[in-house]
mmCIF file of C-alpha atoms in Angstrom:
data_model
loop_
_atom_site.group_PDB
_atom_site.id
_atom_site.type_symbol
_atom_site.label_atom_id
_atom_site.label_comp_id
_atom_site.label_asym_id
_atom_site.label_seq_id
_atom_site.Cartn_x
_atom_site.Cartn_y
_atom_site.Cartn_z
ATOM 1 C CA UNK A 1 -5.590 -4.977 -3.881
ATOM 2 C CA UNK A 2 -3.103 -2.373 -2.633
ATOM 3 C CA UNK A 3 -1.326 -0.369 -5.322
ATOM 4 C CA UNK A 4 2.207 -1.346 -6.332
ATOM 5 C CA UNK A 5 3.519 2.108 -5.388
ATOM 6 C CA UNK A 6 1.997 1.829 -1.914
ATOM 7 C CA UNK A 7 3.557 -1.579 -1.376
ATOM 8 C CA UNK A 8 6.912 -0.399 -2.739
ATOM 9 C CA UNK A 9 6.879 2.390 -0.140
ATOM 10 C CA UNK A 10 5.701 -0.066 2.534
ATOM 11 C CA UNK A 11 8.565 -2.425 1.743
ATOM 12 C CA UNK A 12 11.072 0.428 1.596
ATOM 13 C CA UNK A 13 10.105 1.865 4.984
ATOM 14 C CA UNK A 14 9.977 -1.590 6.588
ATOM 15 C CA UNK A 15 13.454 -2.312 5.268
ATOM 16 C CA UNK A 16 14.789 1.012 6.520
ATOM 17 C CA UNK A 17 13.192 0.825 9.971
ATOM 18 C CA UNK A 18 13.480 -2.860 10.821
ATOM 19 C CA UNK A 19 14.575 -5.077 7.968
ATOM 20 C CA UNK A 20 18.154 -3.839 7.721
ATOM 21 C CA UNK A 21 18.970 -4.579 11.342
ATOM 22 C CA UNK A 22 17.028 -7.849 11.444
ATOM 23 C CA UNK A 23 18.517 -9.212 8.223
ATOM 24 C CA UNK A 24 22.002 -8.073 9.209
ATOM 25 C CA UNK A 25 21.695 -10.070 12.412
ATOM 26 C CA UNK A 26 20.806 -13.213 10.412
ATOM 27 C CA UNK A 27 22.778 -12.687 7.197
ATOM 28 C CA UNK A 28 25.671 -10.632 8.549
ATOM 29 C CA UNK A 29 27.957 -13.657 8.597
ATOM 30 C CA UNK A 30 27.313 -14.254 4.896
ATOM 31 C CA UNK A 31 28.002 -10.614 4.107
ATOM 32 C CA UNK A 32 31.198 -10.705 6.160
ATOM 33 C CA UNK A 33 32.354 -13.819 4.329
ATOM 34 C CA UNK A 34 31.679 -12.159 0.997
ATOM 35 C CA UNK A 35 33.736 -9.045 1.710
ATOM 36 C CA UNK A 36 36.412 -9.767 4.297
ATOM 37 C CA UNK A 37 38.458 -12.113 2.091
ATOM 38 C CA UNK A 38 38.716 -9.746 -0.808
ATOM 39 C CA UNK A 39 41.820 -7.736 0.024
ATOM 40 C CA UNK A 40 44.608 -9.104 -2.193
ATOM 41 C CA UNK A 41 47.880 -9.654 -0.449
ATOM 42 C CA UNK A 42 50.653 -7.227 -1.165
ATOM 43 C CA UNK A 43 53.264 -8.453 -3.586
ATOM 44 C CA UNK A 44 56.000 -6.495 -1.770
ATOM 45 C CA UNK A 45 58.074 -8.031 0.988
ATOM 46 C CA UNK A 46 56.873 -7.222 4.474
ATOM 47 C CA UNK A 47 59.855 -4.965 5.217
ATOM 48 C CA UNK A 48 59.311 -2.790 2.125
ATOM 49 C CA UNK A 49 56.871 0.107 2.792
ATOM 50 C CA UNK A 50 54.002 0.025 0.278
ATOM 51 C CA UNK A 51 53.700 3.799 -0.069
ATOM 52 C CA UNK A 52 53.557 6.055 -3.077
ATOM 53 C CA UNK A 53 56.974 7.505 -3.748
ATOM 54 C CA UNK A 54 58.878 4.568 -2.210
ATOM 55 C CA UNK A 55 61.621 3.021 -4.347
ATOM 56 C CA UNK A 56 61.996 -0.554 -5.443
ATOM 57 C CA UNK A 57 65.500 -2.098 -5.344
ATOM 58 C CA UNK A 58 65.724 -1.334 -9.066
ATOM 59 C CA UNK A 59 65.211 2.353 -8.317
ATOM 60 C CA UNK A 60 61.768 2.589 -9.916
ATOM 61 C CA UNK A 61 59.070 4.277 -7.797
ATOM 62 C CA UNK A 62 56.317 2.159 -6.305
ATOM 63 C CA UNK A 63 52.919 3.171 -7.757
ATOM 64 C CA UNK A 64 50.287 4.441 -5.358
ATOM 65 C CA UNK A 65 48.039 1.704 -3.994
ATOM 66 C CA UNK A 66 44.406 1.849 -5.099
ATOM 67 C CA UNK A 67 41.924 3.132 -2.559
ATOM 68 C CA UNK A 68 40.468 0.462 -0.278
ATOM 69 C CA UNK A 69 36.977 1.925 -0.283
ATOM 70 C CA UNK A 70 35.962 0.849 -3.816
ATOM 71 C CA UNK A 71 37.355 -2.624 -3.094
ATOM 72 C CA UNK A 72 35.246 -2.812 0.058
ATOM 73 C CA UNK A 73 32.032 -1.592 -1.596
ATOM 74 C CA UNK A 74 32.212 -3.547 -4.875
ATOM 75 C CA UNK A 75 31.460 -6.958 -3.280
ATOM 76 C CA UNK A 76 28.755 -5.371 -1.137
ATOM 77 C CA UNK A 77 27.115 -3.990 -4.284
ATOM 78 C CA UNK A 78 27.329 -7.417 -5.936
ATOM 79 C CA UNK A 79 25.855 -9.035 -2.813
ATOM 80 C CA UNK A 80 22.927 -6.582 -2.737
ATOM 81 C CA UNK A 81 22.314 -6.909 -6.494
ATOM 82 C CA UNK A 82 21.974 -10.674 -6.136
ATOM 83 C CA UNK A 83 19.722 -10.257 -3.112
ATOM 84 C CA UNK A 84 17.510 -7.729 -4.925
ATOM 85 C CA UNK A 85 17.080 -10.039 -7.922
ATOM 86 C CA UNK A 86 16.165 -13.149 -5.934
ATOM 87 C CA UNK A 87 13.766 -11.365 -3.583
ATOM 88 C CA UNK A 88 12.023 -9.501 -6.408
ATOM 89 C CA UNK A 89 11.449 -12.762 -8.283
ATOM 90 C CA UNK A 90 10.195 -14.394 -5.085
ATOM 91 C CA UNK A 91 7.789 -11.504 -4.491
ATOM 92 C CA UNK A 92 6.362 -11.901 -7.991
ATOM 93 C CA UNK A 93 5.830 -15.629 -7.423
ATOM 94 C CA UNK A 94 4.166 -14.992 -4.055
ATOM 95 C CA UNK A 95 1.904 -12.399 -5.692
ATOM 96 C CA UNK A 96 0.876 -14.954 -8.330
ATOM 97 C CA UNK A 97 0.150 -17.406 -5.532
ATOM 98 C CA UNK A 98 -2.031 -14.842 -3.777
ATOM 99 C CA UNK A 99 -3.789 -13.980 -7.048
ATOM 100 C CA UNK A 100 -4.677 -17.629 -7.655
ATOM 101 C CA UNK A 101 -5.951 -18.052 -4.113
ATOM 102 C CA UNK A 102 -7.880 -14.747 -4.139
ATOM 103 C CA UNK A 103 -8.031 -14.589 -0.322
ATOM 104 C CA UNK A 104 -10.947 -12.748 1.233
ATOM 105 C CA UNK A 105 -10.373 -9.497 3.155
ATOM 106 C CA UNK A 106 -10.401 -11.355 6.439
ATOM 107 C CA UNK A 107 -8.041 -14.057 5.151
ATOM 108 C CA UNK A 108 -5.614 -11.290 4.149
ATOM 109 C CA UNK A 109 -6.069 -9.732 7.580
ATOM 110 C CA UNK A 110 -5.261 -13.045 9.289
ATOM 111 C CA UNK A 111 -2.023 -13.246 7.275
ATOM 112 C CA UNK A 112 -1.097 -9.706 8.326
ATOM 113 C CA UNK A 113 -1.729 -10.550 11.982
ATOM 114 C CA UNK A 114 0.319 -13.749 11.562
ATOM 115 C CA UNK A 115 3.148 -11.697 10.052
ATOM 116 C CA UNK A 116 3.079 -9.355 13.041
ATOM 117 C CA UNK A 117 3.061 -12.197 15.568
ATOM 118 C CA UNK A 118 5.993 -13.773 13.752
ATOM 119 C CA UNK A 119 7.877 -10.480 14.145
ATOM 120 C CA UNK A 120 7.131 -10.566 17.889
ATOM 121 C CA UNK A 121 8.742 -14.014 18.124
ATOM 122 C CA UNK A 122 11.858 -12.808 16.341
ATOM 123 C CA UNK A 123 12.038 -9.695 18.525
ATOM 124 C CA UNK A 124 11.843 -11.779 21.712
ATOM 125 C CA UNK A 125 14.483 -14.119 20.324
ATOM 126 C CA UNK A 126 16.789 -11.157 19.683
ATOM 127 C CA UNK A 127 16.239 -10.054 23.283
ATOM 128 C CA UNK A 128 17.507 -13.467 24.359
ATOM 129 C CA UNK A 129 14.193 -14.928 25.582
ATOM 130 C CA UNK A 130 14.997 -18.657 25.534
ATOM 131 C CA UNK A 131 11.371 -19.766 25.809
ATOM 132 C CA UNK A 132 10.608 -18.684 22.237
ATOM 133 C CA UNK A 133 13.753 -20.124 20.626
ATOM 134 C CA UNK A 134 12.057 -23.378 19.626
ATOM 135 C CA UNK A 135 9.265 -21.526 17.813
ATOM 136 C CA UNK A 136 11.517 -19.275 15.704
ATOM 137 C CA UNK A 137 12.029 -20.526 12.108
ATOM 138 C CA UNK A 138 15.718 -20.900 11.333
ATOM 139 C CA UNK A 139 17.665 -21.871 8.239
ATOM 140 C CA UNK A 140 19.660 -25.120 8.453
ATOM 141 C CA UNK A 141 23.181 -24.560 9.736
ATOM 142 C CA UNK A 142 24.512 -26.293 6.608
ATOM 143 C CA UNK A 143 23.405 -23.303 4.514
ATOM 144 C CA UNK A 144 25.609 -20.909 6.463
ATOM 145 C CA UNK A 145 28.631 -23.248 6.305
ATOM 146 C CA UNK A 146 28.190 -23.763 2.567
ATOM 147 C CA UNK A 147 27.959 -20.041 1.809
ATOM 148 C CA UNK A 148 30.966 -19.168 3.959
ATOM 149 C CA UNK A 149 33.109 -21.757 2.196
ATOM 150 C CA UNK A 150 32.097 -20.390 -1.204
ATOM 151 C CA UNK A 151 33.122 -16.875 -0.119
ATOM 152 C CA UNK A 152 36.825 -17.684 -0.263
ATOM 153 C CA UNK A 153 37.222 -16.861 -3.954
ATOM 154 C CA UNK A 154 38.038 -13.398 -5.303
ATOM 155 C CA UNK A 155 35.445 -13.157 -8.112
ATOM 156 C CA UNK A 156 32.606 -10.627 -7.776
ATOM 157 C CA UNK A 157 30.297 -13.406 -8.943
ATOM 158 C CA UNK A 158 30.734 -15.064 -5.541
ATOM 159 C CA UNK A 159 29.131 -12.316 -3.390
ATOM 160 C CA UNK A 160 26.430 -11.961 -6.071
ATOM 161 C CA UNK A 161 25.606 -15.668 -5.789
ATOM 162 C CA UNK A 162 25.647 -15.432 -1.998
ATOM 163 C CA UNK A 163 23.221 -12.505 -2.275
ATOM 164 C CA UNK A 164 20.969 -14.607 -4.494
ATOM 165 C CA UNK A 165 21.046 -17.399 -1.937
ATOM 166 C CA UNK A 166 19.966 -15.172 0.973
ATOM 167 C CA UNK A 167 16.402 -15.823 -0.139
ATOM 168 C CA UNK A 168 16.933 -19.242 1.473
ATOM 169 C CA UNK A 169 18.061 -17.672 4.756
ATOM 170 C CA UNK A 170 15.289 -15.164 5.561
ATOM 171 C CA UNK A 171 15.185 -13.063 8.684
ATOM 172 C CA UNK A 172 11.972 -12.603 10.645
ATOM 173 C CA UNK A 173 11.002 -9.326 9.008
ATOM 174 C CA UNK A 174 11.619 -10.854 5.566
ATOM 175 C CA UNK A 175 9.146 -13.640 6.319
ATOM 176 C CA UNK A 176 6.585 -11.064 7.360
ATOM 177 C CA UNK A 177 7.060 -9.034 4.162
ATOM 178 C CA UNK A 178 6.697 -12.254 2.160
ATOM 179 C CA UNK A 179 3.253 -12.702 3.720
ATOM 180 C CA UNK A 180 2.384 -9.159 2.644
ATOM 181 C CA UNK A 181 3.458 -10.096 -0.904
ATOM 182 C CA UNK A 182 0.983 -12.989 -0.802
ATOM 183 C CA UNK A 183 -1.830 -10.728 0.396
ATOM 184 C CA UNK A 184 -1.152 -8.305 -2.484
ATOM 185 C CA UNK A 185 -2.619 -10.823 -4.937
ATOM 186 C CA UNK A 186 -0.549 -9.424 -7.802
ATOM 187 C CA UNK A 187 2.870 -10.395 -9.208
ATOM 188 C CA UNK A 188 3.738 -6.742 -9.818
ATOM 189 C CA UNK A 189 2.687 -5.649 -6.317
ATOM 190 C CA UNK A 190 4.407 -8.660 -4.746
ATOM 191 C CA UNK A 191 7.627 -7.891 -6.595
ATOM 192 C CA UNK A 192 7.309 -4.223 -5.597
ATOM 193 C CA UNK A 193 7.032 -4.869 -1.863
ATOM 194 C CA UNK A 194 9.964 -7.300 -1.861
ATOM 195 C CA UNK A 195 12.140 -5.046 -4.044
ATOM 196 C CA UNK A 196 11.331 -2.065 -1.817
ATOM 197 C CA UNK A 197 12.245 -4.114 1.241
ATOM 198 C CA UNK A 198 15.681 -5.039 -0.113
ATOM 199 C CA UNK A 199 16.337 -1.455 -1.208
ATOM 200 C CA UNK A 200 15.400 -0.320 2.297
ATOM 201 C CA UNK A 201 17.970 -2.676 3.830
ATOM 202 C CA UNK A 202 20.695 -1.591 1.389
ATOM 203 C CA UNK A 203 22.079 1.444 3.303
ATOM 204 C CA UNK A 204 22.752 -0.534 6.490
ATOM 205 C CA UNK A 205 24.236 -3.440 4.557
ATOM 206 C CA UNK A 206 26.531 -1.052 2.675
ATOM 207 C CA UNK A 207 27.757 0.464 5.940
ATOM 208 C CA UNK A 208 28.191 -2.930 7.563
ATOM 209 C CA UNK A 209 30.015 -4.264 4.518
ATOM 210 C CA UNK A 210 32.532 -1.481 4.939
ATOM 211 C CA UNK A 211 32.828 -1.874 8.699
ATOM 212 C CA UNK A 212 33.127 -5.653 8.530
ATOM 213 C CA UNK A 213 36.673 -5.097 7.277
ATOM 214 C CA UNK A 214 37.455 -3.416 10.563
ATOM 215 C CA UNK A 215 35.323 -3.980 13.650
ATOM 216 C CA UNK A 216 32.192 -5.996 12.888
ATOM 217 C CA UNK A 217 32.398 -8.078 16.049
ATOM 218 C CA UNK A 218 32.210 -4.999 18.253
ATOM 219 C CA UNK A 219 28.835 -4.098 16.728
ATOM 220 C CA UNK A 220 27.105 -7.460 17.095
ATOM 221 C CA UNK A 221 25.828 -7.023 20.660
ATOM 222 C CA UNK A 222 24.273 -3.596 20.179
ATOM 223 C CA UNK A 223 22.855 -4.659 16.808
ATOM 224 C CA UNK A 224 20.788 -7.482 18.305
ATOM 225 C CA UNK A 225 19.230 -5.260 21.001
ATOM 226 C CA UNK A 226 18.471 -2.404 18.625
ATOM 227 C CA UNK A 227 16.991 -4.848 16.123
ATOM 228 C CA UNK A 228 14.688 -6.319 18.762
ATOM 229 C CA UNK A 229 13.291 -2.910 19.722
ATOM 230 C CA UNK A 230 12.630 -1.825 16.136
ATOM 231 C CA UNK A 231 11.166 -5.185 15.074
ATOM 232 C CA UNK A 232 8.832 -5.159 18.082
ATOM 233 C CA UNK A 233 7.547 -1.686 17.134
ATOM 234 C CA UNK A 234 6.906 -2.763 13.538
ATOM 235 C CA UNK A 235 5.207 -5.928 14.840
ATOM 236 C CA UNK A 236 2.728 -3.936 16.919
ATOM 237 C CA UNK A 237 1.927 -1.727 13.929
ATOM 238 C CA UNK A 238 1.447 -4.777 11.661
ATOM 239 C CA UNK A 239 -0.856 -6.574 14.100
ATOM 240 C CA UNK A 240 -2.932 -3.416 14.584
ATOM 241 C CA UNK A 241 -3.234 -2.980 10.804
ATOM 242 C CA UNK A 242 -4.304 -6.611 10.420
ATOM 243 C CA UNK A 243 -6.983 -6.299 13.104
ATOM 244 C CA UNK A 244 -8.352 -3.188 11.425
ATOM 245 C CA UNK A 245 -8.186 -4.776 7.965
ATOM 246 C CA UNK A 246 -10.298 -7.648 9.287
ATOM 247 C CA UNK A 247 -12.902 -5.276 10.718
ATOM 248 C CA UNK A 248 -12.416 -6.642 14.228
ATOM 249 C CA UNK A 249 -11.288 -3.362 15.778
ATOM 250 C CA UNK A 250 -11.271 0.285 14.781
ATOM 251 C CA UNK A 251 -8.383 2.165 16.351
ATOM 252 C CA UNK A 252 -9.403 5.371 14.574
ATOM 253 C CA UNK A 253 -12.759 5.448 16.291
ATOM 254 C CA UNK A 254 -11.704 8.109 18.780
ATOM 255 C CA UNK A 255 -10.648 10.485 16.011
ATOM 256 C CA UNK A 256 -13.857 9.883 14.107
ATOM 257 C CA UNK A 257 -15.978 10.550 17.177
ATOM 258 C CA UNK A 258 -14.195 13.814 17.879
ATOM 259 C CA UNK A 259 -14.904 15.100 14.385
ATOM 260 C CA UNK A 260 -18.381 15.903 13.172
ATOM 261 C CA UNK A 261 -20.180 12.830 11.939
ATOM 262 C CA UNK A 262 -21.617 12.915 8.442
ATOM 263 C CA UNK A 263 -24.875 14.876 8.164
ATOM 264 C CA UNK A 264 -27.643 12.358 8.624
ATOM 265 C CA UNK A 265 -30.803 11.611 6.722
ATOM 266 C CA UNK A 266 -31.113 14.278 4.026
ATOM 267 C CA UNK A 267 -34.289 13.416 2.121
ATOM 268 C CA UNK A 268 -34.474 14.391 -1.522
ATOM 269 C CA UNK A 269 -37.941 15.382 -2.747
ATOM 270 C CA UNK A 270 -39.407 13.519 -5.704
ATOM 271 C CA UNK A 271 -40.263 15.239 -8.986
ATOM 272 C CA UNK A 272 -43.839 15.966 -7.935
ATOM 273 C CA UNK A 273 -43.071 17.612 -4.603
ATOM 274 C CA UNK A 274 -39.882 19.486 -5.417
ATOM 275 C CA UNK A 275 -39.877 23.027 -4.057
ATOM 276 C CA UNK A 276 -40.381 25.813 -6.562
ATOM 277 C CA UNK A 277 -39.376 29.430 -6.447
ATOM 278 C CA UNK A 278 -41.567 32.448 -6.938
ATOM 279 C CA UNK A 279 -41.266 32.147 -10.709
ATOM 280 C CA UNK A 280 -42.392 28.524 -10.632
ATOM 281 C CA UNK A 281 -38.928 27.182 -11.502
ATOM 282 C CA UNK A 282 -37.874 24.098 -9.539
ATOM 283 C CA UNK A 283 -35.139 24.937 -7.047
ATOM 284 C CA UNK A 284 -31.946 22.842 -7.169
ATOM 285 C CA UNK A 285 -31.356 20.312 -4.419
ATOM 286 C CA UNK A 286 -27.865 20.213 -2.903
ATOM 287 C CA UNK A 287 -25.981 17.462 -4.731
ATOM 288 C CA UNK A 288 -24.666 14.315 -3.092
ATOM 289 C CA UNK A 289 -24.564 14.967 0.650
ATOM 290 C CA UNK A 290 -22.777 12.146 2.510
ATOM 291 C CA UNK A 291 -26.059 10.429 3.447
ATOM 292 C CA UNK A 292 -29.309 10.987 1.630
ATOM 293 C CA UNK A 293 -32.616 9.253 0.952
ATOM 294 C CA UNK A 294 -33.947 9.765 -2.559
ATOM 295 C CA UNK A 295 -37.546 10.198 -3.618
ATOM 296 C CA UNK A 296 -38.154 6.460 -4.001
ATOM 297 C CA UNK A 297 -36.902 5.600 -0.503
ATOM 298 C CA UNK A 298 -33.416 4.411 -1.423
ATOM 299 C CA UNK A 299 -30.602 5.427 0.929
ATOM 300 C CA UNK A 300 -27.360 6.543 -0.707
ATOM 301 C CA UNK A 301 -24.087 6.947 1.229
ATOM 302 C CA UNK A 302 -21.246 8.753 -0.544
ATOM 303 C CA UNK A 303 -17.660 8.184 0.586
ATOM 304 C CA UNK A 304 -15.040 10.470 -0.967
ATOM 305 C CA UNK A 305 -11.763 8.680 -1.654
ATOM 306 C CA UNK A 306 -8.525 10.616 -2.174
ATOM 307 C CA UNK A 307 -5.453 9.296 -0.375
ATOM 308 C CA UNK A 308 -7.813 9.094 2.586
ATOM 309 C CA UNK A 309 -11.485 8.441 3.307
ATOM 310 C CA UNK A 310 -13.802 11.400 3.924
ATOM 311 C CA UNK A 311 -15.745 11.275 6.154
ATOM 312 C CA UNK A 312 -14.634 8.315 8.225
ATOM 313 C CA UNK A 313 -17.896 7.870 10.096
ATOM 314 C CA UNK A 314 -21.477 7.924 8.827
ATOM 315 C CA UNK A 315 -24.858 7.914 10.568
ATOM 316 C CA UNK A 316 -27.479 6.128 8.439
ATOM 317 C CA UNK A 317 -30.976 4.662 8.802
ATOM 318 C CA UNK A 318 -31.494 0.962 9.327
ATOM 319 C CA UNK A 319 -34.229 -0.840 7.405
ATOM 320 C CA UNK A 320 -33.727 0.994 4.088
ATOM 321 C CA UNK A 321 -32.210 -0.407 0.884
ATOM 322 C CA UNK A 322 -28.766 1.188 0.880
ATOM 323 C CA UNK A 323 -26.126 1.840 -1.767
ATOM 324 C CA UNK A 324 -22.591 2.934 -0.929
ATOM 325 C CA UNK A 325 -20.973 5.184 -3.553
ATOM 326 C CA UNK A 326 -17.169 5.329 -3.571
ATOM 327 C CA UNK A 327 -16.332 8.671 -5.199
ATOM 328 C CA UNK A 328 -12.737 8.732 -6.386
ATOM 329 C CA UNK A 329 -11.180 12.196 -6.528
ATOM 330 C CA UNK A 330 -7.538 11.724 -7.533
ATOM 331 C CA UNK A 331 -7.608 8.640 -5.347
ATOM 332 C CA UNK A 332 -4.367 6.841 -4.670
ATOM 333 C CA UNK A 333 -2.396 4.736 -2.261
ATOM 334 C CA UNK A 334 -3.883 2.085 -0.045
ATOM 335 C CA UNK A 335 -7.210 3.941 0.082
ATOM 336 C CA UNK A 336 -8.027 2.747 -3.468
ATOM 337 C CA UNK A 337 -8.097 -0.871 -2.262
ATOM 338 C CA UNK A 338 -11.457 -0.635 -0.482
ATOM 339 C CA UNK A 339 -12.829 -3.530 1.571
ATOM 340 C CA UNK A 340 -15.816 -4.311 3.787
ATOM 341 C CA UNK A 341 -14.529 -7.374 5.680
ATOM 342 C CA UNK A 342 -17.895 -8.397 7.130
ATOM 343 C CA UNK A 343 -19.430 -8.657 3.660
ATOM 344 C CA UNK A 344 -16.336 -9.931 1.850
ATOM 345 C CA UNK A 345 -16.404 -6.882 -0.426
ATOM 346 C CA UNK A 346 -13.202 -5.914 -2.286
ATOM 347 C CA UNK A 347 -13.221 -3.046 -4.771
ATOM 348 C CA UNK A 348 -10.559 -0.971 -6.506
ATOM 349 C CA UNK A 349 -11.795 2.630 -6.424
ATOM 350 C CA UNK A 350 -11.646 4.547 -9.696
ATOM 351 C CA UNK A 351 -9.034 7.280 -9.715
ATOM 352 C CA UNK A 352 -11.772 9.723 -10.729
ATOM 353 C CA UNK A 353 -15.324 8.455 -10.822
ATOM 354 C CA UNK A 354 -17.978 6.549 -8.891
ATOM 355 C CA UNK A 355 -18.070 2.901 -7.848
ATOM 356 C CA UNK A 356 -21.365 1.659 -6.412
ATOM 357 C CA UNK A 357 -21.720 -1.125 -3.835
ATOM 358 C CA UNK A 358 -25.205 -2.338 -2.897
ATOM 359 C CA UNK A 359 -25.323 -3.033 0.848
ATOM 360 C CA UNK A 360 -28.903 -4.333 0.950
ATOM 361 C CA UNK A 361 -31.287 -3.539 3.788
ATOM 362 C CA UNK A 362 -29.222 -3.310 6.934
ATOM 363 C CA UNK A 363 -30.277 -3.950 10.511
ATOM 364 C CA UNK A 364 -29.193 -1.582 13.260
ATOM 365 C CA UNK A 365 -25.510 -1.834 14.031
ATOM 366 C CA UNK A 366 -22.041 -0.818 12.874
ATOM 367 C CA UNK A 367 -20.536 -1.751 9.506
ATOM 368 C CA UNK A 368 -16.788 -1.190 9.274
ATOM 369 C CA UNK A 369 -14.730 -0.590 6.148
ATOM 370 C CA UNK A 370 -11.007 -0.195 5.536
ATOM 371 C CA UNK A 371 -8.274 -0.268 2.935
ATOM 372 C CA UNK A 372 -6.714 -3.667 2.237
ATOM 373 C CA UNK A 373 -3.747 -2.938 4.502
ATOM 374 C CA UNK A 374 -5.856 -1.703 7.430
ATOM 375 C CA UNK A 375 -4.232 1.745 7.403
ATOM 376 C CA UNK A 376 -7.372 3.711 6.407
ATOM 377 C CA UNK A 377 -10.579 2.815 8.229
ATOM 378 C CA UNK A 378 -14.092 4.051 8.861
ATOM 379 C CA UNK A 379 -17.587 2.913 9.781
ATOM 380 C CA UNK A 380 -21.285 3.303 8.993
ATOM 381 C CA UNK A 381 -23.561 3.338 12.040
ATOM 382 C CA UNK A 382 -27.050 2.162 11.100
ATOM 383 C CA UNK A 383 -29.687 3.368 13.563
ATOM 384 C CA UNK A 384 -33.357 2.516 13.863
ATOM 385 C CA UNK A 385 -35.593 5.148 12.348
#
């Protein structure tokens, strides 16, 4: 299970890079309705200048008008607060759902790939590709009409309620992040990824909320095209992560091959045949090389886990009983959520300490491992002795 901090950062970056533009394209009308009707009409006649220092007919000076900026941003803040609350609660519920299901590593990977493919559909729809329009999930038109009608009041509670209701009008990237919340398998992690996503969209929504009072229509065309490009890039990254998380591909293989593979087949002597020095004292054996075979014929592979995996590629012997040791050394991030998709193995690596996984006696071939999100990967190549 990925850490809550990792998923918070994942949601935040997704919101910043793609979610803000995508959600603005879908929910921009609701935001506009929440903020554009909030400028109270002037109580002065039209021919009387509403400026500080002007005089009323009675001779009393007209007080300076309050700045428009706080009035423009207050409903935006209320809108975003409502949106943050509803999406965080939804993320927690989706995490509970994932925890009850306990999906396997490959089931989680399938959901990640599905999330990425869904983003591709939304990107093509934003580009105006009519062939995909029928496959794109859309909220009923009645939702938009209902929310716009409710935006006609002046209370700050109205934009807050509209923000709460945006959970019923998700954009494509939101749906994809919701799938990630399910794969987290934790209410805290699910809430974290959804909260991070909304916080990531906040800067663009704040800017748009201000601009909607002036020239929102002029931005709509460029917004759709820019959104499509960014969403498509995030979609490719999500699909690639899902394929790696499922163990079907290893996109890091080139990097691993260019670096030195783990030293292979270090055999530890048993107690009776350990080398001794001139004084008869047994000489120490180097401790825990990446791959070693102990005195009783058991193969031990040691993977060091920090925020990354070291090394990322091992050469080991086939036909030997093998144990994989996950050695946490200030481990953190997605790397702690270790999986071997082929075997259905899911382990949370200790922050500092060893976690052992018995792999059995392996035939020749490659065994891939990754973090739960498919961002950190590696492999063990078993070769015939």
